[in-house]
mmCIF file of C-alpha atoms and ligand atoms in Angstrom:
data_model
loop_
_atom_site.group_PDB
_atom_site.id
_atom_site.type_symbol
_atom_site.label_atom_id
_atom_site.label_comp_id
_atom_site.label_asym_id
_atom_site.label_seq_id
_atom_site.Cartn_x
_atom_site.Cartn_y
_atom_site.Cartn_z
ATOM 1 C CA MET D 1 15.079 4.470 -18.710
ATOM 2 C CA GLU D 2 12.390 5.878 -20.787
ATOM 3 C CA THR D 3 9.772 8.211 -19.362
ATOM 4 C CA VAL D 4 6.293 7.814 -20.744
ATOM 5 C CA ARG D 5 3.718 10.650 -20.170
ATOM 6 C CA THR D 6 0.697 9.444 -22.255
ATOM 7 C CA ILE D 7 -1.699 6.424 -21.906
ATOM 8 C CA ALA D 8 -1.409 5.948 -25.800
ATOM 9 C CA TRP D 9 2.336 5.624 -25.715
ATOM 10 C CA MET D 10 2.352 3.460 -22.603
ATOM 11 C CA LYS D 11 -0.260 1.190 -24.224
ATOM 12 C CA GLU D 12 1.699 0.852 -27.274
ATOM 13 C CA LYS D 13 4.808 -0.297 -25.502
ATOM 14 C CA ALA D 14 2.815 -2.760 -23.366
ATOM 15 C CA ARG D 15 1.116 -4.098 -26.507
ATOM 16 C CA GLU D 16 4.657 -4.536 -28.195
ATOM 17 C CA ALA D 17 5.996 -6.328 -25.140
ATOM 18 C CA ARG D 18 2.923 -8.721 -25.097
ATOM 19 C CA LEU D 19 3.299 -9.441 -28.649
ATOM 20 C CA ASP D 20 6.952 -10.369 -28.159
ATOM 21 C CA GLN D 21 5.633 -12.863 -25.455
ATOM 22 C CA ARG D 22 7.421 -10.946 -22.612
ATOM 23 C CA VAL D 23 6.219 -10.932 -19.094
ATOM 24 C CA ILE D 24 5.279 -7.423 -17.867
ATOM 25 C CA GLY D 25 5.930 -6.596 -14.173
ATOM 26 C CA PHE D 26 4.383 -3.355 -12.807
ATOM 27 C CA VAL D 27 5.070 -1.322 -9.646
ATOM 28 C CA PRO D 28 2.573 1.637 -9.247
ATOM 29 C CA THR D 29 3.696 4.279 -6.867
ATOM 30 C CA MET D 30 3.036 7.780 -5.792
ATOM 31 C CA GLY D 31 6.782 8.500 -5.966
ATOM 32 C CA ALA D 32 9.132 9.873 -3.193
ATOM 33 C CA LEU D 33 10.543 6.537 -3.553
ATOM 34 C CA HIS D 34 12.089 4.765 -0.614
ATOM 35 C CA ALA D 35 13.486 1.186 0.297
ATOM 36 C CA GLY D 36 9.803 -0.189 0.569
ATOM 37 C CA HIS D 37 9.091 0.891 -3.105
ATOM 38 C CA MET D 38 12.548 -0.331 -4.363
ATOM 39 C CA ALA D 39 11.973 -3.826 -2.709
ATOM 40 C CA LEU D 40 8.711 -4.032 -5.033
ATOM 41 C CA VAL D 41 10.933 -3.107 -7.974
ATOM 42 C CA LYS D 42 13.725 -5.628 -7.157
ATOM 43 C CA ARG D 43 11.140 -8.493 -6.739
ATOM 44 C CA ALA D 44 9.606 -7.506 -10.189
ATOM 45 C CA LYS D 45 13.023 -7.223 -11.832
ATOM 46 C CA LYS D 46 13.623 -10.905 -10.539
ATOM 47 C CA GLU D 47 10.353 -12.218 -12.034
ATOM 48 C CA CYS D 48 9.537 -10.154 -15.025
ATOM 49 C CA ALA D 49 10.925 -8.232 -18.139
ATOM 50 C CA PRO D 50 10.162 -5.731 -18.846
ATOM 51 C CA VAL D 51 9.381 -3.878 -15.566
ATOM 52 C CA TYR D 52 7.489 -0.645 -15.564
ATOM 53 C CA ALA D 53 6.967 1.678 -12.545
ATOM 54 C CA SER D 54 4.492 4.432 -12.429
ATOM 55 C CA ILE D 55 4.511 7.630 -10.463
ATOM 56 C CA PHE D 56 1.229 9.291 -9.922
ATOM 57 C CA VAL D 57 0.044 11.326 -7.057
ATOM 58 C CA ASN D 58 -3.604 10.373 -7.465
ATOM 59 C CA PRO D 59 -5.771 13.225 -6.472
ATOM 60 C CA THR D 60 -9.077 11.172 -6.287
ATOM 61 C CA GLN D 61 -7.700 9.131 -3.326
ATOM 62 C CA PHE D 62 -6.935 12.303 -1.272
ATOM 63 C CA GLY D 63 -9.694 13.662 0.779
ATOM 64 C CA PRO D 64 -10.249 17.437 0.851
ATOM 65 C CA SER D 65 -8.354 17.991 4.302
ATOM 66 C CA GLU D 66 -5.595 15.599 3.312
ATOM 67 C CA ASP D 67 -2.097 16.241 2.054
ATOM 68 C CA LEU D 68 -2.326 16.218 -1.783
ATOM 69 C CA SER D 69 -0.639 19.535 -2.360
ATOM 70 C CA ARG D 70 2.137 18.979 0.128
ATOM 71 C CA TYR D 71 2.787 15.230 -0.712
ATOM 72 C CA PRO D 72 6.534 15.022 -1.507
ATOM 73 C CA ARG D 73 7.478 15.070 -5.285
ATOM 74 C CA PRO D 74 11.229 14.637 -5.350
ATOM 75 C CA LEU D 75 11.003 13.573 -9.170
ATOM 76 C CA GLU D 76 14.845 13.831 -10.051
ATOM 77 C CA ALA D 77 15.860 11.498 -7.161
ATOM 78 C CA ASP D 78 13.092 9.178 -8.054
ATOM 79 C CA ILE D 79 14.137 8.821 -11.691
ATOM 80 C CA GLU D 80 17.691 8.224 -10.442
ATOM 81 C CA LYS D 81 16.602 5.417 -8.114
ATOM 82 C CA LEU D 82 14.393 3.759 -11.012
ATOM 83 C CA THR D 83 17.226 4.134 -13.475
ATOM 84 C CA GLU D 84 19.673 2.495 -11.051
ATOM 85 C CA ALA D 85 17.281 -0.376 -10.511
ATOM 86 C CA GLU D 86 17.061 -0.844 -14.366
ATOM 87 C CA VAL D 87 13.368 -0.297 -14.450
ATOM 88 C CA ASP D 88 12.522 -0.264 -18.286
ATOM 89 C CA ALA D 89 10.053 2.628 -18.383
ATOM 90 C CA LEU D 90 8.475 5.030 -15.899
ATOM 91 C CA PHE D 91 4.896 5.917 -16.791
ATOM 92 C CA LEU D 92 4.597 9.449 -15.424
ATOM 93 C CA PRO D 93 1.226 11.045 -16.446
ATOM 94 C CA GLU D 94 -0.248 14.437 -15.738
ATOM 95 C CA ALA D 95 -3.395 14.440 -13.725
ATOM 96 C CA ALA D 96 -5.168 15.559 -16.747
ATOM 97 C CA GLU D 97 -4.075 12.577 -18.685
ATOM 98 C CA ILE D 98 -5.781 10.159 -16.125
ATOM 99 C CA TYR D 99 -8.567 12.494 -15.366
ATOM 100 C CA PRO D 100 -9.467 14.532 -18.310
ATOM 101 C CA LYS D 101 -12.362 16.967 -18.401
ATOM 102 C CA GLY D 102 -15.618 15.352 -18.082
ATOM 103 C CA PHE D 103 -14.176 12.158 -16.591
ATOM 104 C CA SER D 104 -17.105 10.314 -14.567
ATOM 105 C CA THR D 105 -16.473 6.619 -14.273
ATOM 106 C CA TYR D 106 -15.422 5.183 -10.925
ATOM 107 C CA VAL D 107 -14.532 1.433 -9.603
ATOM 108 C CA GLN D 108 -16.129 1.155 -6.203
ATOM 109 C CA VAL D 109 -15.189 -2.208 -4.382
ATOM 110 C CA GLU D 110 -18.119 -2.428 -1.964
ATOM 111 C CA GLY D 111 -18.015 -3.560 1.536
ATOM 112 C CA LEU D 112 -14.443 -3.670 2.032
ATOM 113 C CA SER D 113 -13.895 -0.088 1.021
ATOM 114 C CA ASP D 114 -16.246 1.121 3.728
ATOM 115 C CA ARG D 115 -14.174 -0.217 6.893
ATOM 116 C CA LEU D 116 -11.144 1.024 8.699
ATOM 117 C CA GLU D 117 -9.063 3.026 6.204
ATOM 118 C CA GLY D 118 -12.135 3.494 4.191
ATOM 119 C CA LYS D 119 -14.126 4.921 7.116
ATOM 120 C CA SER D 120 -11.457 7.178 8.208
ATOM 121 C CA ARG D 121 -10.828 8.380 4.660
ATOM 122 C CA PRO D 122 -14.160 8.469 2.909
ATOM 123 C CA GLY D 123 -13.644 8.083 -0.935
ATOM 124 C CA HIS D 124 -10.010 6.909 -0.630
ATOM 125 C CA PHE D 125 -10.486 3.393 -1.889
ATOM 126 C CA ARG D 126 -12.851 4.501 -4.734
ATOM 127 C CA GLY D 127 -9.859 6.682 -6.023
ATOM 128 C CA VAL D 128 -7.270 3.872 -5.526
ATOM 129 C CA ALA D 129 -9.377 1.264 -7.261
ATOM 130 C CA THR D 130 -10.187 3.671 -10.115
ATOM 131 C CA VAL D 131 -6.570 4.782 -10.728
ATOM 132 C CA VAL D 132 -5.273 1.096 -10.315
ATOM 133 C CA MET D 133 -7.769 -0.056 -12.705
ATOM 134 C CA LYS D 134 -6.830 2.721 -15.284
ATOM 135 C CA LEU D 135 -3.043 1.879 -14.714
ATOM 136 C CA PHE D 136 -3.782 -1.915 -15.192
ATOM 137 C CA GLU D 137 -5.654 -1.025 -18.522
ATOM 138 C CA THR D 138 -2.621 1.031 -19.545
ATOM 139 C CA VAL D 139 0.326 -1.046 -18.630
ATOM 140 C CA GLU D 140 -1.181 -4.336 -19.102
ATOM 141 C CA PRO D 141 0.989 -6.106 -16.496
ATOM 142 C CA HIS D 142 1.121 -9.908 -16.170
ATOM 143 C CA PHE D 143 2.290 -9.329 -12.405
ATOM 144 C CA ALA D 144 1.619 -6.311 -10.323
ATOM 145 C CA TYR D 145 3.641 -5.638 -7.149
ATOM 146 C CA PHE D 146 2.003 -4.153 -3.985
ATOM 147 C CA GLY D 147 3.286 -3.793 -0.249
ATOM 148 C CA ARG D 148 1.648 -5.358 2.640
ATOM 149 C CA LYS D 149 2.102 -2.116 4.378
ATOM 150 C CA ASP D 150 -1.278 -1.263 2.809
ATOM 151 C CA ALA D 151 -2.860 -4.492 3.588
ATOM 152 C CA GLN D 152 -6.428 -3.235 3.044
ATOM 153 C CA GLN D 153 -5.613 -1.652 -0.303
ATOM 154 C CA VAL D 154 -4.111 -4.918 -1.552
ATOM 155 C CA ARG D 155 -7.073 -6.884 -0.425
ATOM 156 C CA ILE D 156 -9.387 -4.411 -2.261
ATOM 157 C CA ILE D 157 -7.253 -4.565 -5.590
ATOM 158 C CA GLN D 158 -7.464 -8.392 -5.276
ATOM 159 C CA GLN D 159 -11.160 -8.218 -5.047
ATOM 160 C CA MET D 160 -11.302 -5.780 -7.965
ATOM 161 C CA VAL D 161 -9.163 -8.085 -9.974
ATOM 162 C CA LYS D 162 -11.330 -11.134 -9.406
ATOM 163 C CA ASP D 163 -14.748 -9.330 -9.804
ATOM 164 C CA LEU D 164 -13.571 -7.748 -13.065
ATOM 165 C CA ASN D 165 -11.842 -10.905 -14.381
ATOM 166 C CA LEU D 166 -8.603 -8.907 -14.834
ATOM 167 C CA ASP D 167 -5.665 -10.736 -16.321
ATOM 168 C CA VAL D 168 -3.159 -9.730 -13.734
ATOM 169 C CA GLU D 169 -1.589 -11.472 -10.748
ATOM 170 C CA ILE D 170 -1.265 -9.404 -7.574
ATOM 171 C CA VAL D 171 1.982 -10.221 -5.766
ATOM 172 C CA VAL D 172 2.147 -9.033 -2.134
ATOM 173 C CA CYS D 173 5.504 -8.075 -0.772
ATOM 174 C CA PRO D 174 6.796 -7.789 2.817
ATOM 175 C CA ILE D 175 6.885 -4.549 4.938
ATOM 176 C CA VAL D 176 10.270 -2.871 4.712
ATOM 177 C CA ARG D 177 11.155 -1.298 7.988
ATOM 178 C CA GLU D 178 13.799 1.259 9.444
ATOM 179 C CA ALA D 179 16.391 -0.303 11.784
ATOM 180 C CA ASP D 180 14.227 0.749 14.742
ATOM 181 C CA GLY D 181 11.077 -0.971 13.437
ATOM 182 C CA LEU D 182 9.222 1.978 11.870
ATOM 183 C CA ALA D 183 7.672 1.029 8.655
ATOM 184 C CA ILE D 184 9.182 3.018 5.732
ATOM 185 C CA SER D 185 6.627 5.554 4.349
ATOM 186 C CA SER D 186 6.905 8.754 2.423
ATOM 187 C CA ARG D 187 4.780 10.348 5.129
ATOM 188 C CA ASN D 188 7.766 9.772 7.604
ATOM 189 C CA THR D 189 9.404 12.870 6.127
ATOM 190 C CA TYR D 190 6.523 14.901 7.812
ATOM 191 C CA LEU D 191 7.687 13.861 11.345
ATOM 192 C CA ARG D 192 9.778 16.159 13.554
ATOM 193 C CA ALA D 193 12.623 14.568 15.458
ATOM 194 C CA ASP D 194 10.578 14.029 18.578
ATOM 195 C CA GLU D 195 7.752 12.675 16.549
ATOM 196 C CA ARG D 196 9.962 10.392 14.615
ATOM 197 C CA LYS D 197 11.248 8.879 17.798
ATOM 198 C CA ALA D 198 7.745 8.431 19.043
ATOM 199 C CA ALA D 199 6.524 6.769 15.763
ATOM 200 C CA THR D 200 8.300 3.488 16.758
ATOM 201 C CA VAL D 201 5.378 2.922 19.011
ATOM 202 C CA LEU D 202 3.348 1.395 16.221
ATOM 203 C CA TYR D 203 6.055 -1.211 15.752
ATOM 204 C CA ARG D 204 6.260 -1.770 19.630
ATOM 205 C CA ALA D 205 2.476 -2.247 19.754
ATOM 206 C CA LEU D 206 2.589 -4.933 17.088
ATOM 207 C CA VAL D 207 5.624 -6.554 18.854
ATOM 208 C CA ALA D 208 3.496 -6.498 22.042
ATOM 209 C CA ALA D 209 0.587 -8.098 20.298
ATOM 210 C CA ARG D 210 3.050 -10.832 18.771
ATOM 211 C CA ARG D 211 4.252 -11.619 22.122
ATOM 212 C CA GLU D 212 0.677 -12.288 23.330
ATOM 213 C CA ILE D 213 0.147 -14.399 20.439
ATOM 214 C CA ALA D 214 3.277 -16.367 21.051
ATOM 215 C CA ALA D 215 2.070 -16.863 24.623
ATOM 216 C CA GLY D 216 -0.999 -18.463 23.353
ATOM 217 C CA ARG D 217 -3.547 -15.771 23.803
ATOM 218 C CA ARG D 218 -6.134 -15.639 21.049
ATOM 219 C CA ASP D 219 -8.752 -13.233 22.398
ATOM 220 C CA ALA D 220 -8.775 -10.129 20.207
ATOM 221 C CA LEU D 221 -9.517 -7.927 23.148
ATOM 222 C CA GLU D 222 -6.521 -9.185 25.001
ATOM 223 C CA LEU D 223 -4.402 -8.440 21.919
ATOM 224 C CA GLN D 224 -5.846 -4.897 21.734
ATOM 225 C CA ARG D 225 -5.297 -4.379 25.363
ATOM 226 C CA ALA D 226 -1.492 -5.162 24.885
ATOM 227 C CA MET D 227 -1.386 -2.777 21.962
ATOM 228 C CA ARG D 228 -3.235 0.141 23.782
ATOM 229 C CA LYS D 229 -0.839 -0.218 26.726
ATOM 230 C CA GLU D 230 2.108 0.704 24.390
ATOM 231 C CA PHE D 231 0.150 3.726 23.047
ATOM 232 C CA GLN D 232 -0.843 4.911 26.457
ATOM 233 C CA GLY D 233 3.000 5.415 27.380
ATOM 234 C CA GLU D 234 3.408 7.698 24.185
ATOM 235 C CA PRO D 235 1.978 11.193 24.682
ATOM 236 C CA LEU D 236 2.589 12.164 21.087
ATOM 237 C CA ALA D 237 0.416 9.060 19.855
ATOM 238 C CA THR D 238 -3.396 9.275 19.252
ATOM 239 C CA VAL D 239 -4.859 5.982 18.035
ATOM 240 C CA ASN D 240 -7.292 6.197 15.225
ATOM 241 C CA TYR D 241 -7.929 2.400 15.110
ATOM 242 C CA ALA D 242 -6.320 -0.777 16.466
ATOM 243 C CA GLU D 243 -8.138 -3.749 15.414
ATOM 244 C CA ILE D 244 -7.817 -7.433 14.904
ATOM 245 C CA VAL D 245 -9.616 -8.296 11.620
ATOM 246 C CA ASP D 246 -10.108 -11.311 9.444
ATOM 247 C CA ALA D 247 -7.694 -11.244 6.447
ATOM 248 C CA GLY D 248 -10.361 -11.829 4.061
ATOM 249 C CA SER D 249 -13.219 -9.710 5.173
ATOM 250 C CA PHE D 250 -11.479 -7.168 7.208
ATOM 251 C CA GLU D 251 -14.238 -7.586 9.739
ATOM 252 C CA PRO D 252 -13.234 -7.503 13.341
ATOM 253 C CA VAL D 253 -12.766 -11.053 15.042
ATOM 254 C CA VAL D 254 -13.522 -11.857 18.662
ATOM 255 C CA ARG D 255 -10.906 -14.636 18.563
ATOM 256 C CA VAL D 256 -8.024 -15.122 16.432
ATOM 257 C CA THR D 257 -8.206 -18.582 14.685
ATOM 258 C CA GLY D 258 -7.457 -18.150 10.965
ATOM 259 C CA ARG D 259 -5.654 -15.685 8.716
ATOM 260 C CA SER D 260 -5.923 -12.186 10.470
ATOM 261 C CA TYR D 261 -4.390 -8.975 10.576
ATOM 262 C CA ALA D 262 -3.603 -6.672 13.570
ATOM 263 C CA LEU D 263 -4.194 -3.151 12.003
ATOM 264 C CA LEU D 264 -2.916 0.168 13.149
ATOM 265 C CA ALA D 265 -3.688 3.673 12.287
ATOM 266 C CA VAL D 266 -2.172 6.432 14.630
ATOM 267 C CA TYR D 267 -1.563 9.967 14.572
ATOM 268 C CA ILE D 268 1.932 11.054 15.575
ATOM 269 C CA GLY D 269 1.260 14.760 16.066
ATOM 270 C CA LYS D 270 -0.562 15.584 12.855
ATOM 271 C CA THR D 271 0.862 12.826 10.720
ATOM 272 C CA ARG D 272 -1.223 9.768 10.310
ATOM 273 C CA LEU D 273 0.640 6.466 10.101
ATOM 274 C CA ILE D 274 -0.518 2.945 9.428
ATOM 275 C CA ASP D 275 1.112 -0.302 10.080
ATOM 276 C CA ASN D 276 0.058 -3.954 10.526
ATOM 277 C CA MET D 277 0.884 -7.475 11.550
ATOM 278 C CA LEU D 278 -0.198 -10.654 9.587
ATOM 279 C CA ILE D 279 -1.327 -13.636 11.655
ATOM 280 C CA GLU D 280 -1.261 -17.035 9.975
ATOM 281 C CA PRO D 281 -2.008 -20.612 10.912
ATOM 282 C CA ALA D 282 1.303 -22.557 11.068
ATOM 283 C CA GLY D 283 0.485 -26.056 11.992
ATOM 284 C CA GLU D 284 -1.215 -26.103 15.349
ATOM 285 C CA GLU D 285 0.176 -22.566 16.222
ATOM 286 C CA LEU D 286 -0.062 -19.209 14.771
ATOM 287 C CA ALA D 287 2.743 -17.238 13.189
ATOM 288 C CA ALA D 288 2.747 -13.573 13.566
ATOM 289 C CA THR D 289 4.700 -11.702 10.824
ATOM 290 C CA ILE D 290 5.518 -7.886 11.576
HETATM 291 P P1 AMP W 1 2.723 4.551 -2.318
HETATM 292 O O1 AMP W 1 3.716 5.277 -3.064
HETATM 293 O O2 AMP W 1 2.673 5.127 -0.841
HETATM 294 O O3 AMP W 1 1.366 4.633 -3.027
HETATM 295 O O4 AMP W 1 3.181 3.032 -2.445
HETATM 296 C C1 AMP W 1 3.333 2.254 -3.497
HETATM 297 C C2 AMP W 1 3.431 0.842 -3.057
HETATM 298 O O5 AMP W 1 4.539 0.729 -2.153
HETATM 299 C C3 AMP W 1 2.186 0.367 -2.424
HETATM 300 O O6 AMP W 1 1.931 -1.141 -2.748
HETATM 301 C C4 AMP W 1 2.786 0.173 -0.794
HETATM 302 O O7 AMP W 1 2.120 -0.770 -0.201
HETATM 303 C C5 AMP W 1 4.207 -0.078 -1.150
HETATM 304 N N1 AMP W 1 4.907 0.424 0.133
HETATM 305 C C6 AMP W 1 5.054 1.636 0.610
HETATM 306 N N2 AMP W 1 5.651 1.542 1.840
HETATM 307 C C7 AMP W 1 6.194 0.300 1.892
HETATM 308 C C8 AMP W 1 6.871 -0.429 2.845
HETATM 309 N N3 AMP W 1 7.622 0.146 3.906
HETATM 310 N N4 AMP W 1 7.373 -1.717 2.633
HETATM 311 C C9 AMP W 1 6.672 -2.409 1.638
HETATM 312 N N5 AMP W 1 5.994 -1.755 0.819
HETATM 313 C C10 AMP W 1 5.678 -0.534 0.883
#
């Protein structure tokens, strides 16, 4: 697998692939690769050739008190995983390559970026949209693969693609979980043993909400109550938000009727974890996917 460090060289490769009528698949990541990332790569490999991945711990999407400097960076292991998965090239730019001196243009997806994750992490989605826009411009993918784990992020990227008429199709992949239900995340490595155990409470809360849905309950408050009950039994957990929102607008709903998400952001000790459940109409019923 080739490692590409400059925008100019990555653009050249993408241009050649496009000239050869090849279908470019792209998996953007911040590294510390795990089974969630590798599921995106696998899907991309099935549908595209060449497949390019990127590793870039994007400084503009971290708040001043967030974990930018201690974010895990196991580069050697990451390269090994991508090589094994037969990724064609890794785009691995330095921060100064993406944000050179004097950089001053940002992408802001309004409205959607201000709620939930955006409210708890001011500026986060501006950083995400800006870097993804730059990555798309560099890699020129036909298909770009994202995880439903970051549901609001995908929704914002989709809005950006639509609004800016980008020629890329966003493919949303399911959440990959540990055997006990915890959504896999690079941040799980921050958890102590007792916190790791407690962290399954996010999954348990979603299962409780799914049970309510299956029992025919549609009232958002009732679903929230079922989730909160799980958190009350877990002293290491502090809920940041537990909301039922419309899947398009990410505005809270009173009753679940159409496509929606149950969204969670929860501190386990000092580590902030997110997770979600997709609720979709299925005939007369609603299907809930964790
Ligand atoms: P990150 O490296 O955290 O920026 O994530 C890169 C991509 O991997 C994003 O599209 C995430 O949504 C996706 N991702 C992270 N964790 C998971 C997971 N457990 N299951 C599926 N996708 C994931």
